[in-house]
Amino acid sequence: MNKRIYKKGDKKILRAWAFYDWANSVYPLVIGTAVFPIFYGELFVESDYIDFLGINYKNTALIQHITSLVFLLLAFLIPILSGIADFLGNKKNFMKFFCYLGSASCVGLYFFDLENIYIGLSFYFLALFSFWASLVFYNSYLPDIAFPKQQDRISALGFSYGYVGSVLLLVFNLIMIMFPEFFGLSNSNGEGSIQAMRISFLLVGLWWAGFSQYTFLYLPQNLNDVNKKDLLKNSVIFSGFLELKEVWKILIKDISVKKFLIAFFTFSCALQTIILIATYFGEQEILWGENEKFLGLILSMLIIQLIAIFGAWLTARVSEKIGNIRTLIILNLIWFILCLFAYFVKYPIEFYIIAGFVGMVMGGTQALSRSTYSKLIPKTDNTCSYFSFYQMSMIISVVLGTFMSGIVDQLTGSIRNSIMIFAAVFVLGALLLRGIKMKNI
C-alpha cells in the first residue's frame, strides 16, 4: 500500500488536525463541566459523605482529590511519554491510544453508581487523564504541520470546531435529560433524567472516537525527522524531563520570565481549580427551586462559555492600551472581588450574575497569560519546549489547587470555604506580577 505524501502547510491536513477539537471538546464541556458534576451530586441523595479507602469522604472533596491525583500523574508521565513518542516517531499512535482509552472510559461512566464507586471513579480517572494526555500529542503536531503564519489561524479554527461541536451535543443531551419520555425513558421519580445523563456519557465516548477518525485518516505519523542518537545519549525515557530542565536553566536567567512563571503558577492554582469545581459549587451550595437545578446549572455553564469568548477579546483590547502585566494585575484583583462575592452567593440569580463575570475574566486571564508568556520567552525557533514548560506549570498548579480545595472541603464540610482561600491566592498573584517588564515585545 502506497504511503501518502504529506507537505507542511497542506490545508487538508490542517483542517483534519483542527477537527480533533470537534471530536474531543465534548468531554470537557459535557462530562468535565456540565452533566457529570450534576449527575455525581444526584447520586448522593441520602448523604454527602461516602466511605472510600476507609475514610469518611465528602463527595466533592473526593472528586477533587481524584482530580489532583490525575494531574499529578500527568505531570510525571507526560514528559516520559513525549520522549518515547519522539524517539519512536509515532506520536499519532500515542494520540490514538489515549483517544480510544478516553472514549472507552466515557462509555464506562454509564455504569457509574455508588455501589461500584471504585470502578466508577476509575473510569472518571482514566477519561480525565486520557483527555489531557491526548492533547499533548495533538498540540505537538501544530509546529510540524503548519508554518508560523498559519498557526494562529488553524489554532483558532480548532477552537471554533470544538466550541460548536461540544455545544451541539450538550444541547441534545439537555433536551434528552429534560424530556426523557420523548426518548422512551420512564421518568418516575426522576429516574428518566438520570438515565439520560448516563446515555450522555455514552454519546460523548462514541462522538470522541467516531469523529476523531477524520483526523487520524489524514494526520501524518511524524513529519519531522528525530535525531535518535541524541535521544539515546540523553535517555529516551527521561529526555522530556531533561528538555524541561534545560529550558528552566535558560528561563531562570531572565528575571522577568522567572517572576512571571511564579506569578502564573500562583494564580493558576486558583483559576484552574475554580473552572473545575464551579458546577460542583453550584450543585451543592445554591438554593435551587423545584426542578430548577439542572437547567440552571447548564445555563450557568453556557453563560460562562459564551461570555469567555467576548472576555478574551475585550482583555486583548485593554492590554493594548495599558499593557499585559497591568491588565493581568487588574484581572487578578477582579477575581479577588468575585471570590468575595461568590462566598455569599446563595440564590440562582446571584449565581447567574457571578457566572457572567467569571466568564468575562476567565477567557481573558487564560488568553492573556499565554500571550504574555510568548512575548517574554527568548526569540527562538524552539518555542514548543518553552510552552511544554508553561503547560507543565499549569498542570502542577491544578494538583496543588484541587488538593488544597479538597482538604478545606473535607475538613469544613463545605466547598464554599475554598473560595476564600482562592481570594487570597489571587491577591498574591497580583502582588507577584508587579515589577515584571515586557522587554521582549
mmCIF file of N, CA, C and O in Angstrom, residues 241-328:
data_model
loop_
_atom_site.group_PDB
_atom_site.id
_atom_site.type_symbol
_atom_site.label_atom_id
_atom_site.label_comp_id
_atom_site.label_asym_id
_atom_site.label_seq_id
_atom_site.Cartn_x
_atom_site.Cartn_y
_atom_site.Cartn_z
ATOM 1 N N PHE A 241 12.081 15.175 30.560
ATOM 2 C CA PHE A 241 12.474 15.879 31.777
ATOM 3 C C PHE A 241 13.761 16.672 31.557
ATOM 4 O O PHE A 241 13.911 17.799 32.041
ATOM 5 N N LEU A 242 14.703 16.073 30.814
ATOM 6 C CA LEU A 242 15.959 16.763 30.541
ATOM 7 C C LEU A 242 15.721 18.026 29.720
ATOM 8 O O LEU A 242 16.372 19.049 29.929
ATOM 9 N N GLU A 243 14.764 17.929 28.784
ATOM 10 C CA GLU A 243 14.427 19.096 27.972
ATOM 11 C C GLU A 243 13.835 20.204 28.832
ATOM 12 O O GLU A 243 14.193 21.382 28.697
ATOM 13 N N LEU A 244 12.924 19.832 29.739
ATOM 14 C CA LEU A 244 12.335 20.820 30.651
ATOM 15 C C LEU A 244 13.402 21.448 31.543
ATOM 16 O O LEU A 244 13.373 22.642 31.833
ATOM 17 N N LYS A 245 14.359 20.631 31.974
ATOM 18 C CA LYS A 245 15.434 21.125 32.827
ATOM 19 C C LYS A 245 16.283 22.152 32.086
ATOM 20 O O LYS A 245 16.669 23.194 32.651
ATOM 21 N N GLU A 246 16.595 21.857 30.807
ATOM 22 C CA GLU A 246 17.396 22.782 30.014
ATOM 23 C C GLU A 246 16.657 24.100 29.788
ATOM 24 O O GLU A 246 17.253 25.175 29.828
ATOM 25 N N VAL A 247 15.351 23.996 29.550
ATOM 26 C CA VAL A 247 14.551 25.210 29.361
ATOM 27 C C VAL A 247 14.560 26.041 30.637
ATOM 28 O O VAL A 247 14.701 27.268 30.599
ATOM 29 N N TRP A 248 14.404 25.374 31.790
ATOM 30 C CA TRP A 248 14.388 26.092 33.071
ATOM 31 C C TRP A 248 15.716 26.806 33.316
ATOM 32 O O TRP A 248 15.745 27.935 33.828
ATOM 33 N N LYS A 249 16.837 26.185 32.934
ATOM 34 C CA LYS A 249 18.143 26.813 33.111
ATOM 35 C C LYS A 249 18.228 28.126 32.336
ATOM 36 O O LYS A 249 18.859 29.092 32.789
ATOM 37 N N ILE A 250 17.589 28.122 31.160
ATOM 38 C CA ILE A 250 17.590 29.340 30.339
ATOM 39 C C ILE A 250 16.646 30.383 30.929
ATOM 40 O O ILE A 250 16.978 31.578 31.027
ATOM 41 N N LEU A 251 15.473 29.918 31.370
ATOM 42 C CA LEU A 251 14.450 30.854 31.827
ATOM 43 C C LEU A 251 14.822 31.559 33.135
ATOM 44 O O LEU A 251 14.504 32.738 33.320
ATOM 45 N N ILE A 252 15.480 30.843 34.046
ATOM 46 C CA ILE A 252 15.770 31.456 35.350
ATOM 47 C C ILE A 252 16.811 32.572 35.241
ATOM 48 O O ILE A 252 16.965 33.370 36.170
ATOM 49 N N LYS A 253 17.528 32.626 34.126
ATOM 50 C CA LYS A 253 18.488 33.709 33.925
ATOM 51 C C LYS A 253 17.785 35.016 33.579
ATOM 52 O O LYS A 253 18.385 36.089 33.681
ATOM 53 N N ASP A 254 16.527 34.912 33.147
ATOM 54 C CA ASP A 254 15.735 36.096 32.814
ATOM 55 C C ASP A 254 14.786 36.369 33.978
ATOM 56 O O ASP A 254 13.837 35.616 34.213
ATOM 57 N N ILE A 255 15.020 37.440 34.704
ATOM 58 C CA ILE A 255 14.247 37.743 35.913
ATOM 59 C C ILE A 255 12.765 37.915 35.612
ATOM 60 O O ILE A 255 11.909 37.431 36.352
ATOM 61 N N SER A 256 12.446 38.578 34.496
ATOM 62 C CA SER A 256 11.044 38.827 34.158
ATOM 63 C C SER A 256 10.295 37.526 33.889
ATOM 64 O O SER A 256 9.168 37.336 34.350
ATOM 65 N N VAL A 257 10.928 36.605 33.151
ATOM 66 C CA VAL A 257 10.293 35.327 32.846
ATOM 67 C C VAL A 257 10.113 34.516 34.122
ATOM 68 O O VAL A 257 9.057 33.920 34.357
ATOM 69 N N LYS A 258 11.150 34.492 34.962
ATOM 70 C CA LYS A 258 11.077 33.737 36.209
ATOM 71 C C LYS A 258 9.970 34.271 37.111
ATOM 72 O O LYS A 258 9.184 33.493 37.670
ATOM 73 N N LYS A 259 9.883 35.588 37.233
ATOM 74 C CA LYS A 259 8.850 36.180 38.080
ATOM 75 C C LYS A 259 7.458 35.913 37.518
ATOM 76 O O LYS A 259 6.507 35.655 38.265
ATOM 77 N N PHE A 260 7.339 35.947 36.184
ATOM 78 C CA PHE A 260 6.026 35.692 35.580
ATOM 79 C C PHE A 260 5.582 34.259 35.818
ATOM 80 O O PHE A 260 4.414 34.008 36.136
ATOM 81 N N LEU A 261 6.500 33.302 35.647
ATOM 82 C CA LEU A 261 6.143 31.899 35.839
ATOM 83 C C LEU A 261 5.710 31.621 37.278
ATOM 84 O O LEU A 261 4.778 30.853 37.520
ATOM 85 N N ILE A 262 6.372 32.268 38.242
ATOM 86 C CA ILE A 262 5.982 32.104 39.642
ATOM 87 C C ILE A 262 4.584 32.684 39.872
ATOM 88 O O ILE A 262 3.740 32.076 40.531
ATOM 89 N N ALA A 263 4.343 33.869 39.305
ATOM 90 C CA ALA A 263 3.026 34.501 39.439
ATOM 91 C C ALA A 263 1.955 33.679 38.726
ATOM 92 O O ALA A 263 0.854 33.468 39.259
ATOM 93 N N PHE A 264 2.282 33.199 37.520
ATOM 94 C CA PHE A 264 1.334 32.397 36.742
ATOM 95 C C PHE A 264 0.959 31.124 37.487
ATOM 96 O O PHE A 264 -0.215 30.750 37.567
ATOM 97 N N PHE A 265 1.970 30.452 38.041
ATOM 98 C CA PHE A 265 1.707 29.234 38.804
ATOM 99 C C PHE A 265 0.790 29.534 39.988
ATOM 100 O O PHE A 265 -0.130 28.760 40.282
ATOM 101 N N THR A 266 1.011 30.671 40.632
ATOM 102 C CA THR A 266 0.231 31.032 41.823
ATOM 103 C C THR A 266 -1.239 31.251 41.488
ATOM 104 O O THR A 266 -2.118 30.603 42.056
ATOM 105 N N PHE A 267 -1.511 32.160 40.534
ATOM 106 C CA PHE A 267 -2.933 32.440 40.271
ATOM 107 C C PHE A 267 -3.610 31.325 39.474
ATOM 108 O O PHE A 267 -4.828 31.177 39.515
ATOM 109 N N SER A 268 -2.812 30.478 38.780
ATOM 110 C CA SER A 268 -3.401 29.328 38.091
ATOM 111 C C SER A 268 -3.931 28.296 39.082
ATOM 112 O O SER A 268 -4.883 27.570 38.782
ATOM 113 N N CYS A 269 -3.307 28.197 40.265
ATOM 114 C CA CYS A 269 -3.813 27.286 41.302
ATOM 115 C C CYS A 269 -5.277 27.585 41.592
ATOM 116 O O CYS A 269 -6.102 26.676 41.729
ATOM 117 N N ALA A 270 -5.593 28.875 41.675
ATOM 118 C CA ALA A 270 -6.972 29.282 41.959
ATOM 119 C C ALA A 270 -7.836 29.232 40.704
ATOM 120 O O ALA A 270 -8.945 28.682 40.717
ATOM 121 N N LEU A 271 -7.337 29.793 39.602
ATOM 122 C CA LEU A 271 -8.124 29.892 38.368
ATOM 123 C C LEU A 271 -8.553 28.529 37.847
ATOM 124 O O LEU A 271 -9.750 28.293 37.602
ATOM 125 N N GLN A 272 -7.599 27.608 37.670
ATOM 126 C CA GLN A 272 -7.923 26.314 37.093
ATOM 127 C C GLN A 272 -8.825 25.492 38.014
ATOM 128 O O GLN A 272 -9.692 24.748 37.548
ATOM 129 N N THR A 273 -8.629 25.621 39.326
ATOM 130 C CA THR A 273 -9.469 24.881 40.261
ATOM 131 C C THR A 273 -10.899 25.395 40.246
ATOM 132 O O THR A 273 -11.857 24.607 40.282
ATOM 133 N N ILE A 274 -11.061 26.698 40.175
ATOM 134 C CA ILE A 274 -12.410 27.272 40.108
ATOM 135 C C ILE A 274 -13.142 26.783 38.862
ATOM 136 O O ILE A 274 -14.333 26.454 38.914
ATOM 137 N N ILE A 275 -12.431 26.716 37.731
ATOM 138 C CA ILE A 275 -13.043 26.216 36.500
ATOM 139 C C ILE A 275 -13.533 24.778 36.695
ATOM 140 O O ILE A 275 -14.618 24.401 36.242
ATOM 141 N N LEU A 276 -12.727 23.970 37.400
ATOM 142 C CA LEU A 276 -13.051 22.558 37.576
ATOM 143 C C LEU A 276 -14.174 22.322 38.590
ATOM 144 O O LEU A 276 -14.939 21.368 38.463
ATOM 145 N N ILE A 277 -14.291 23.189 39.612
ATOM 146 C CA ILE A 277 -15.254 22.923 40.692
ATOM 147 C C ILE A 277 -16.501 23.795 40.612
ATOM 148 O O ILE A 277 -17.390 23.665 41.456
ATOM 149 N N ALA A 278 -16.590 24.676 39.614
ATOM 150 C CA ALA A 278 -17.700 25.627 39.558
ATOM 151 C C ALA A 278 -19.065 24.946 39.599
ATOM 152 O O ALA A 278 -19.968 25.362 40.333
ATOM 153 N N THR A 279 -19.226 23.882 38.810
ATOM 154 C CA THR A 279 -20.520 23.196 38.768
ATOM 155 C C THR A 279 -20.807 22.477 40.077
ATOM 156 O O THR A 279 -21.955 22.434 40.535
ATOM 157 N N TYR A 280 -19.782 21.888 40.686
ATOM 158 C CA TYR A 280 -19.962 21.223 41.983
ATOM 159 C C TYR A 280 -20.403 22.234 43.045
ATOM 160 O O TYR A 280 -21.254 21.942 43.888
ATOM 161 N N PHE A 281 -19.836 23.434 42.983
ATOM 162 C CA PHE A 281 -20.233 24.502 43.902
ATOM 163 C C PHE A 281 -21.704 24.860 43.696
ATOM 164 O O PHE A 281 -22.481 24.952 44.648
ATOM 165 N N GLY A 282 -22.082 25.061 42.427
ATOM 166 C CA GLY A 282 -23.469 25.414 42.126
ATOM 167 C C GLY A 282 -24.446 24.324 42.504
ATOM 168 O O GLY A 282 -25.543 24.599 42.991
ATOM 169 N N GLU A 283 -24.055 23.074 42.298
ATOM 170 C CA GLU A 283 -24.937 21.950 42.608
ATOM 171 C C GLU A 283 -25.190 21.820 44.101
ATOM 172 O O GLU A 283 -26.290 21.490 44.538
ATOM 173 N N GLN A 284 -24.169 22.138 44.897
ATOM 174 C CA GLN A 284 -24.261 21.863 46.327
ATOM 175 C C GLN A 284 -24.602 23.082 47.183
ATOM 176 O O GLN A 284 -25.237 22.946 48.225
ATOM 177 N N GLU A 285 -24.207 24.276 46.739
ATOM 178 C CA GLU A 285 -24.312 25.445 47.612
ATOM 179 C C GLU A 285 -25.445 26.408 47.258
ATOM 180 O O GLU A 285 -25.751 27.300 48.050
ATOM 181 N N ILE A 286 -26.060 26.243 46.084
ATOM 182 C CA ILE A 286 -27.109 27.174 45.660
ATOM 183 C C ILE A 286 -28.490 26.620 46.021
ATOM 184 O O ILE A 286 -28.753 25.418 45.867
ATOM 185 N N LEU A 287 -29.377 27.497 46.480
ATOM 186 C CA LEU A 287 -30.735 27.096 46.881
ATOM 187 C C LEU A 287 -31.647 27.132 45.658
ATOM 188 O O LEU A 287 -32.338 28.125 45.392
ATOM 189 N N TRP A 288 -31.649 26.043 44.900
ATOM 190 C CA TRP A 288 -32.450 25.969 43.679
ATOM 191 C C TRP A 288 -33.906 25.672 44.004
ATOM 192 O O TRP A 288 -34.211 24.993 44.988
ATOM 193 N N GLY A 289 -34.799 26.160 43.148
ATOM 194 C CA GLY A 289 -36.214 25.837 43.271
ATOM 195 C C GLY A 289 -36.477 24.432 42.766
ATOM 196 O O GLY A 289 -35.579 23.758 42.226
ATOM 197 N N GLU A 290 -37.697 23.973 42.899
ATOM 198 C CA GLU A 290 -38.053 22.625 42.462
ATOM 199 C C GLU A 290 -37.871 22.480 40.956
ATOM 200 O O GLU A 290 -38.321 23.313 40.172
ATOM 201 N N ASN A 291 -37.173 21.432 40.549
ATOM 202 C CA ASN A 291 -36.904 21.129 39.135
ATOM 203 C C ASN A 291 -36.132 22.236 38.424
ATOM 204 O O ASN A 291 -36.184 22.366 37.204
ATOM 205 N N GLU A 292 -35.406 23.053 39.187
ATOM 206 C CA GLU A 292 -34.690 24.189 38.603
ATOM 207 C C GLU A 292 -33.187 23.935 38.489
ATOM 208 O O GLU A 292 -32.514 24.555 37.674
ATOM 209 N N LYS A 293 -32.689 22.994 39.274
ATOM 210 C CA LYS A 293 -31.242 22.839 39.411
ATOM 211 C C LYS A 293 -30.551 22.503 38.095
ATOM 212 O O LYS A 293 -29.595 23.186 37.699
ATOM 213 N N PHE A 294 -31.016 21.466 37.406
ATOM 214 C CA PHE A 294 -30.294 21.016 36.221
ATOM 215 C C PHE A 294 -30.223 22.095 35.152
ATOM 216 O O PHE A 294 -29.148 22.435 34.651
ATOM 217 N N LEU A 295 -31.390 22.645 34.799
ATOM 218 C CA LEU A 295 -31.419 23.683 33.767
ATOM 219 C C LEU A 295 -30.592 24.896 34.194
ATOM 220 O O LEU A 295 -29.885 25.497 33.387
ATOM 221 N N GLY A 296 -30.672 25.246 35.480
ATOM 222 C CA GLY A 296 -29.936 26.394 35.987
ATOM 223 C C GLY A 296 -28.435 26.209 35.888
ATOM 224 O O GLY A 296 -27.703 27.135 35.488
ATOM 225 N N LEU A 297 -27.955 25.035 36.235
ATOM 226 C CA LEU A 297 -26.519 24.777 36.175
ATOM 227 C C LEU A 297 -26.015 24.750 34.728
ATOM 228 O O LEU A 297 -24.950 25.304 34.422
ATOM 229 N N ILE A 298 -26.778 24.117 33.846
ATOM 230 C CA ILE A 298 -26.385 24.085 32.431
ATOM 231 C C ILE A 298 -26.375 25.495 31.852
ATOM 232 O O ILE A 298 -25.451 25.886 31.123
ATOM 233 N N LEU A 299 -27.393 26.279 32.194
ATOM 234 C CA LEU A 299 -27.463 27.660 31.717
ATOM 235 C C LEU A 299 -26.255 28.454 32.204
ATOM 236 O O LEU A 299 -25.673 29.246 31.446
ATOM 237 N N SER A 300 -25.864 28.230 33.454
ATOM 238 C CA SER A 300 -24.713 28.940 34.013
ATOM 239 C C SER A 300 -23.438 28.613 33.250
ATOM 240 O O SER A 300 -22.619 29.495 32.960
ATOM 241 N N MET A 301 -23.251 27.324 32.935
ATOM 242 C CA MET A 301 -22.056 26.921 32.205
ATOM 243 C C MET A 301 -22.041 27.491 30.778
ATOM 244 O O MET A 301 -20.984 27.874 30.261
ATOM 245 N N LEU A 302 -23.209 27.551 30.150
ATOM 246 C CA LEU A 302 -23.292 28.138 28.813
ATOM 247 C C LEU A 302 -22.999 29.638 28.851
ATOM 248 O O LEU A 302 -22.358 30.184 27.950
ATOM 249 N N ILE A 303 -23.469 30.301 29.905
ATOM 250 C CA ILE A 303 -23.183 31.729 30.082
ATOM 251 C C ILE A 303 -21.673 31.943 30.165
ATOM 252 O O ILE A 303 -21.113 32.842 29.519
ATOM 253 N N ILE A 304 -21.014 31.111 30.964
ATOM 254 C CA ILE A 304 -19.561 31.215 31.102
ATOM 255 C C ILE A 304 -18.867 30.999 29.760
ATOM 256 O O ILE A 304 -17.979 31.765 29.372
ATOM 257 N N GLN A 305 -19.294 29.967 29.015
ATOM 258 C CA GLN A 305 -18.677 29.646 27.728
ATOM 259 C C GLN A 305 -18.805 30.803 26.734
ATOM 260 O O GLN A 305 -17.844 31.181 26.078
ATOM 261 N N LEU A 306 -20.011 31.341 26.632
ATOM 262 C CA LEU A 306 -20.277 32.392 25.649
ATOM 263 C C LEU A 306 -19.554 33.690 25.987
ATOM 264 O O LEU A 306 -18.923 34.316 25.135
ATOM 265 N N ILE A 307 -19.633 34.094 27.256
ATOM 266 C CA ILE A 307 -19.038 35.372 27.650
ATOM 267 C C ILE A 307 -17.521 35.294 27.664
ATOM 268 O O ILE A 307 -16.836 36.301 27.468
ATOM 269 N N ALA A 308 -16.956 34.077 27.868
ATOM 270 C CA ALA A 308 -15.498 33.917 27.871
ATOM 271 C C ALA A 308 -14.887 34.340 26.540
ATOM 272 O O ALA A 308 -13.771 34.875 26.503
ATOM 273 N N ILE A 309 -15.595 34.094 25.443
ATOM 274 C CA ILE A 309 -15.093 34.487 24.119
ATOM 275 C C ILE A 309 -14.982 35.999 24.039
ATOM 276 O O ILE A 309 -13.957 36.552 23.621
ATOM 277 N N PHE A 310 -16.039 36.693 24.463
ATOM 278 C CA PHE A 310 -16.024 38.162 24.455
ATOM 279 C C PHE A 310 -14.989 38.688 25.440
ATOM 280 O O PHE A 310 -14.306 39.676 25.178
ATOM 281 N N GLY A 311 -14.855 38.000 26.592
ATOM 282 C CA GLY A 311 -13.895 38.422 27.604
ATOM 283 C C GLY A 311 -12.471 38.384 27.091
ATOM 284 O O GLY A 311 -11.673 39.280 27.382
ATOM 285 N N ALA A 312 -12.134 37.344 26.327
ATOM 286 C CA ALA A 312 -10.786 37.234 25.764
ATOM 287 C C ALA A 312 -10.521 38.377 24.786
ATOM 288 O O ALA A 312 -9.436 38.972 24.774
ATOM 289 N N TRP A 313 -11.527 38.714 23.966
ATOM 290 C CA TRP A 313 -11.382 39.814 23.002
ATOM 291 C C TRP A 313 -11.232 41.149 23.725
ATOM 292 O O TRP A 313 -10.357 41.959 23.393
ATOM 293 N N LEU A 314 -12.063 41.397 24.726
ATOM 294 C CA LEU A 314 -12.019 42.659 25.464
ATOM 295 C C LEU A 314 -10.695 42.814 26.205
ATOM 296 O O LEU A 314 -10.096 43.898 26.204
ATOM 297 N N THR A 315 -10.222 41.740 26.809
ATOM 298 C CA THR A 315 -8.958 41.793 27.540
ATOM 299 C C THR A 315 -7.804 42.119 26.610
ATOM 300 O O THR A 315 -6.890 42.883 26.976
ATOM 301 N N ALA A 316 -7.828 41.556 25.405
ATOM 302 C CA ALA A 316 -6.776 41.845 24.428
ATOM 303 C C ALA A 316 -6.753 43.328 24.082
ATOM 304 O O ALA A 316 -5.679 43.940 23.952
ATOM 305 N N ARG A 317 -7.952 43.933 23.956
ATOM 306 C CA ARG A 317 -8.027 45.365 23.639
ATOM 307 C C ARG A 317 -7.514 46.214 24.804
ATOM 308 O O ARG A 317 -6.807 47.207 24.594
ATOM 309 N N VAL A 318 -7.864 45.841 26.009
ATOM 310 C CA VAL A 318 -7.403 46.587 27.185
ATOM 311 C C VAL A 318 -5.890 46.496 27.321
ATOM 312 O O VAL A 318 -5.215 47.496 27.618
ATOM 313 N N SER A 319 -5.334 45.311 27.090
ATOM 314 C CA SER A 319 -3.884 45.122 27.223
ATOM 315 C C SER A 319 -3.122 45.947 26.199
ATOM 316 O O SER A 319 -1.973 46.355 26.450
ATOM 317 N N GLU A 320 -3.727 46.204 25.036
ATOM 318 C CA GLU A 320 -3.095 47.046 24.036
ATOM 319 C C GLU A 320 -2.969 48.481 24.530
ATOM 320 O O GLU A 320 -2.047 49.205 24.138
ATOM 321 N N LYS A 321 -3.882 48.884 25.402
ATOM 322 C CA LYS A 321 -3.890 50.257 25.922
ATOM 323 C C LYS A 321 -2.974 50.422 27.129
ATOM 324 O O LYS A 321 -2.242 51.413 27.232
ATOM 325 N N ILE A 322 -3.029 49.472 28.070
ATOM 326 C CA ILE A 322 -2.306 49.655 29.337
ATOM 327 C C ILE A 322 -1.200 48.626 29.564
ATOM 328 O O ILE A 322 -0.484 48.705 30.566
ATOM 329 N N GLY A 323 -1.059 47.665 28.668
ATOM 330 C CA GLY A 323 -0.001 46.675 28.803
ATOM 331 C C GLY A 323 -0.481 45.364 29.408
ATOM 332 O O GLY A 323 -1.471 45.328 30.145
ATOM 333 N N ASN A 324 0.235 44.283 29.108
ATOM 334 C CA ASN A 324 -0.153 42.938 29.552
ATOM 335 C C ASN A 324 -0.123 42.777 31.066
ATOM 336 O O ASN A 324 -1.067 42.252 31.670
ATOM 337 N N ILE A 325 0.962 43.204 31.688
ATOM 338 C CA ILE A 325 1.132 42.972 33.122
ATOM 339 C C ILE A 325 0.105 43.755 33.930
ATOM 340 O O ILE A 325 -0.519 43.199 34.855
ATOM 341 N N ARG A 326 -0.116 44.996 33.604
ATOM 342 C CA ARG A 326 -1.129 45.788 34.322
ATOM 343 C C ARG A 326 -2.508 45.163 34.168
ATOM 344 O O ARG A 326 -3.288 45.110 35.123
ATOM 345 N N THR A 327 -2.793 44.688 32.968
ATOM 346 C CA THR A 327 -4.098 44.060 32.731
ATOM 347 C C THR A 327 -4.250 42.788 33.558
ATOM 348 O O THR A 327 -5.307 42.543 34.149
ATOM 349 N N LEU A 328 -3.198 41.977 33.620
ATOM 350 C CA LEU A 328 -3.251 40.752 34.418
ATOM 351 C C LEU A 328 -3.407 41.064 35.909
ATOM 352 O O LEU A 328 -4.108 40.345 36.631
#
